[in-house]
Short mmCIF file of C-alpha atoms in Angstrom, two decimals:
data_model
loop_
_atom_site.label_atom_id
_atom_site.label_comp_id
_atom_site.label_asym_id
_atom_site.label_seq_id
_atom_site.Cartn_x
_atom_site.Cartn_y
_atom_site.Cartn_z
CA LYS A 1 113.86 117.22 71.17
CA ALA A 2 111.45 115.40 73.41
CA GLY A 3 112.85 112.31 75.07
CA VAL A 4 111.59 108.75 74.99
CA THR A 5 108.14 108.49 76.50
CA GLN A 6 106.49 105.43 77.94
CA THR A 7 102.92 104.84 78.95
CA PRO A 8 101.56 104.01 81.36
CA ARG A 9 104.11 104.80 84.06
CA TYR A 10 102.52 102.47 86.59
CA LEU A 11 100.36 99.42 86.16
CA ILE A 12 98.87 96.81 88.46
CA LYS A 13 97.60 93.57 86.96
CA THR A 14 96.47 90.20 88.19
CA ARG A 15 98.07 86.85 87.42
CA GLY A 16 96.83 85.43 84.14
CA GLN A 17 95.94 88.77 82.62
CA GLN A 18 97.76 90.36 79.73
CA VAL A 19 99.28 93.81 79.43
CA THR A 20 100.39 96.14 76.66
CA LEU A 21 103.02 98.80 77.23
CA SER A 22 103.74 101.63 74.84
CA CYS A 23 106.90 103.47 73.87
CA SER A 24 107.38 106.56 71.73
CA PRO A 25 111.01 107.01 70.65
CA ILE A 26 112.86 110.25 70.15
CA SER A 27 111.81 111.89 66.91
CA GLY A 28 113.90 110.53 64.06
CA HIS A 29 115.03 107.43 65.94
CA ARG A 30 114.13 104.24 64.14
CA SER A 31 115.38 101.59 66.57
CA VAL A 32 113.51 100.67 69.74
CA SER A 33 114.70 98.21 72.34
CA TRP A 34 112.90 96.85 75.38
CA TYR A 35 114.45 95.81 78.69
CA GLN A 36 113.16 94.27 81.88
CA GLN A 37 114.71 95.38 85.16
CA THR A 38 114.27 93.51 88.41
CA PRO A 39 116.27 93.63 91.66
CA GLY A 40 117.36 90.04 91.27
CA GLN A 41 118.20 89.87 87.55
CA GLY A 42 119.18 93.44 86.81
CA LEU A 43 118.70 94.87 83.32
CA GLN A 44 117.82 92.19 80.80
CA PHE A 45 117.36 92.70 77.10
CA LEU A 46 113.99 91.65 75.70
CA PHE A 47 114.05 92.58 72.01
CA GLU A 48 114.88 95.27 69.52
CA TYR A 49 112.88 96.56 66.58
CA PHE A 50 114.02 98.50 63.57
CA SER A 51 111.80 99.54 60.70
CA GLU A 52 108.90 97.47 62.04
CA THR A 53 110.99 94.28 62.15
CA GLN A 54 112.31 92.48 65.20
CA ARG A 55 116.08 92.39 64.80
CA ASN A 56 117.30 90.95 68.08
CA LYS A 57 115.68 88.94 70.83
CA GLY A 58 116.71 88.11 74.37
CA ASN A 59 116.07 84.94 76.37
CA PHE A 60 112.47 85.48 77.32
CA PRO A 61 109.51 83.15 76.81
CA GLY A 62 107.06 83.61 74.00
CA ARG A 63 104.61 85.31 76.38
CA PHE A 64 106.69 88.43 75.76
CA SER A 65 106.11 89.95 72.36
CA GLY A 66 106.37 93.28 70.70
CA ARG A 67 105.80 95.22 67.57
CA GLN A 68 106.80 98.46 65.96
CA PHE A 69 104.67 100.75 63.87
CA SER A 70 105.56 102.74 60.79
CA ASN A 71 106.07 105.88 62.90
CA SER A 72 108.64 103.93 64.99
CA ARG A 73 106.39 103.81 68.05
CA SER A 74 106.55 100.42 69.72
CA GLU A 75 104.39 98.30 71.93
CA MET A 76 105.28 95.40 74.16
CA ASN A 77 102.78 92.77 75.19
CA VAL A 78 102.99 90.24 77.99
CA SER A 79 100.34 87.53 78.06
CA THR A 80 99.34 85.24 80.90
CA LEU A 81 101.09 87.36 83.49
CA GLU A 82 103.04 85.69 86.28
CA LEU A 83 104.12 87.13 89.59
CA GLY A 84 107.73 87.08 88.37
CA ASP A 85 106.83 89.49 85.59
CA SER A 86 106.67 92.30 88.13
CA ALA A 87 109.41 94.64 87.03
CA LEU A 88 110.38 97.98 85.59
CA TYR A 89 110.07 97.75 81.80
CA LEU A 90 112.33 100.14 79.98
CA CYS A 91 112.26 101.25 76.40
CA ALA A 92 115.28 102.73 74.66
CA SER A 93 115.64 104.31 71.25
CA ARG A 94 118.56 105.10 68.99
CA ALA A 95 118.90 106.58 65.55
CA GLY A 96 120.02 103.52 63.64
CA THR A 97 121.56 100.15 64.19
CA GLY A 98 125.17 101.09 64.70
CA VAL A 99 127.00 101.72 67.93
CA GLU A 100 125.33 104.99 68.77
CA ALA A 101 124.08 105.49 72.33
CA GLN A 102 120.65 104.37 73.41
CA TYR A 103 118.31 106.83 75.08
CA PHE A 104 116.06 105.35 77.70
CA GLY A 105 112.58 106.28 78.74
CA PRO A 106 111.44 106.55 82.37
CA GLY A 107 110.01 103.04 82.31
CA THR A 108 106.72 101.39 83.19
CA ARG A 109 106.47 99.89 86.64
CA LEU A 110 104.38 96.72 86.34
CA THR A 111 103.14 94.98 89.45
CA VAL A 112 101.48 91.58 89.12
CA THR A 113 99.39 90.44 92.07
CA LEU B 1 128.36 87.46 74.33
CA ALA B 2 130.83 89.65 76.19
CA LYS B 3 130.09 89.23 79.90
CA THR B 4 131.05 92.15 82.12
CA THR B 5 132.19 92.23 85.73
CA GLN B 6 132.08 95.35 87.87
CA PRO B 7 132.47 96.02 91.60
CA ILE B 8 129.13 95.87 93.36
CA SER B 9 129.59 99.13 95.23
CA MET B 10 131.97 102.02 95.79
CA ASP B 11 131.94 104.84 98.33
CA SER B 12 133.43 108.27 97.82
CA TYR B 13 133.32 111.83 99.11
CA GLU B 14 132.36 115.01 97.40
CA GLY B 15 135.15 116.49 95.32
CA GLN B 16 137.02 113.22 94.89
CA GLU B 17 137.62 111.33 91.67
CA VAL B 18 135.83 108.01 91.28
CA ASN B 19 137.21 105.29 89.05
CA ILE B 20 135.09 102.25 88.20
CA THR B 21 136.71 99.35 86.38
CA CYS B 22 134.76 96.94 84.23
CA SER B 23 136.26 93.61 83.13
CA HIS B 24 135.21 92.17 79.78
CA ASN B 25 137.71 89.44 78.99
CA ASN B 26 135.94 88.05 75.95
CA ILE B 27 135.23 91.32 74.22
CA ALA B 28 134.91 90.90 70.48
CA THR B 29 136.71 92.86 67.82
CA ASN B 30 133.67 94.87 66.84
CA ASP B 31 132.40 95.49 70.36
CA TYR B 32 132.14 98.97 71.81
CA ILE B 33 132.15 99.86 75.52
CA THR B 34 129.38 102.08 76.79
CA TRP B 35 128.66 103.36 80.27
CA TYR B 36 125.28 104.36 81.63
CA GLN B 37 124.14 106.02 84.85
CA GLN B 38 120.86 105.17 86.51
CA PHE B 39 119.02 106.87 89.35
CA PRO B 40 116.24 105.07 91.26
CA SER B 41 113.03 104.65 89.32
CA GLN B 42 114.52 106.22 86.18
CA GLY B 43 115.82 104.81 82.95
CA PRO B 44 119.60 104.58 82.42
CA ARG B 45 121.30 107.67 81.00
CA PHE B 46 124.16 107.48 78.51
CA ILE B 47 127.46 108.74 79.91
CA ILE B 48 130.25 107.84 77.51
CA GLN B 49 131.27 105.35 74.86
CA GLY B 50 134.59 104.23 73.46
CA TYR B 51 136.38 101.60 71.42
CA LYS B 52 140.03 101.98 72.43
CA THR B 53 142.49 104.32 74.23
CA LYS B 54 140.85 107.29 75.94
CA VAL B 55 137.63 109.16 75.45
CA THR B 56 136.65 112.28 77.38
CA ASN B 57 133.49 114.36 77.47
CA GLU B 58 132.11 117.01 79.75
CA VAL B 59 131.10 114.58 82.49
CA ALA B 60 133.55 111.63 82.41
CA SER B 61 136.57 109.95 80.92
CA LEU B 62 136.85 106.39 79.66
CA PHE B 63 140.17 104.62 79.65
CA ILE B 64 140.58 101.46 77.57
CA PRO B 65 143.90 99.59 77.53
CA ALA B 66 145.33 98.15 74.36
CA ASP B 67 144.03 94.62 74.99
CA ARG B 68 140.52 96.01 75.64
CA LYS B 69 139.83 93.37 78.26
CA SER B 70 138.84 96.03 80.75
CA SER B 71 137.82 99.65 80.85
CA THR B 72 137.75 102.32 83.55
CA LEU B 73 135.14 105.02 83.90
CA SER B 74 136.55 108.09 85.66
CA LEU B 75 134.21 110.62 87.26
CA PRO B 76 136.13 113.77 88.25
CA ARG B 77 135.21 115.71 91.38
CA VAL B 78 131.99 113.90 92.20
CA SER B 79 129.08 115.54 93.97
CA LEU B 80 126.18 114.13 95.97
CA SER B 81 124.08 114.05 92.81
CA ASP B 82 126.47 111.53 91.27
CA THR B 83 125.15 108.88 93.68
CA ALA B 84 123.71 106.31 91.27
CA VAL B 85 124.20 102.90 89.73
CA TYR B 86 126.72 102.81 86.88
CA TYR B 87 126.51 100.13 84.19
CA CYS B 88 129.15 98.96 81.82
CA LEU B 89 127.76 97.67 78.54
CA VAL B 90 129.77 95.83 75.94
CA GLY B 91 128.38 95.02 72.55
CA ALA B 92 128.38 95.55 68.84
CA LEU B 93 125.05 97.10 68.10
CA GLY B 94 123.86 95.70 64.87
CA PHE B 95 121.80 92.92 63.42
CA SER B 96 122.66 89.47 64.64
CA ASN B 97 120.35 86.67 65.61
CA ASP B 98 122.88 85.50 68.17
CA TYR B 99 123.54 88.88 69.69
CA LYS B 100 122.31 89.54 73.21
CA LEU B 101 123.08 92.85 74.93
CA SER B 102 124.74 92.45 78.31
CA PHE B 103 124.33 95.18 80.89
CA GLY B 104 126.10 93.59 83.80
CA ALA B 105 125.13 93.98 87.45
CA GLY B 106 126.15 97.60 87.80
CA THR B 107 128.16 99.45 90.43
CA THR B 108 126.38 101.44 93.11
CA VAL B 109 128.37 104.57 93.74
CA THR B 110 127.57 106.42 96.96
CA VAL B 111 128.94 109.92 97.37
CA ARG B 112 129.03 111.32 100.88
CA ALA B 113 129.39 114.89 102.05
#
């Protein structure tokens, strides 16, 4: 099976702009989670979607939003970008909502200037 | 939220066994313990998961004492390619509005020749 794919892999944006990141989960996986990784804060959970519904949410401002489509693909949007939003954004998928392992994508490296 | 504590770094040599202990004093009854490995600029990779006692797979073993307040990841006969950051994750993956996944700071393992 193909792994989790994320596009784009690299992105450079300017403060104040908005950005949309995309994630395609492993075929058959219905749960998609998003994480932000920075050197200072480590891996932080953003939100999780299952069957097109947001099921869990981390402690991030409302500028961070997401959605999931009927084919389980997910997008994450960040509006009004700030310099501190520069990070590696990781998407992970798993089959359901139990304790099964998550499978991560390679991430999108976002740089805000 | 079960907070985790791991050593920041560990050094080892090729062929040795590496043991990384993760403390999770307030682990909940329905929490599982999962370990991930991450190489630079890549998403984390699932290594092993357990609930209690001992779990072993082809790459690692996970030891969990009866009180479950800590766990130890054991990597047998490490090689240079095992140099990575290792994360301990504690959580009950399911639907809860109050649930926030905690990845911890990770342990940087450096394997030398």
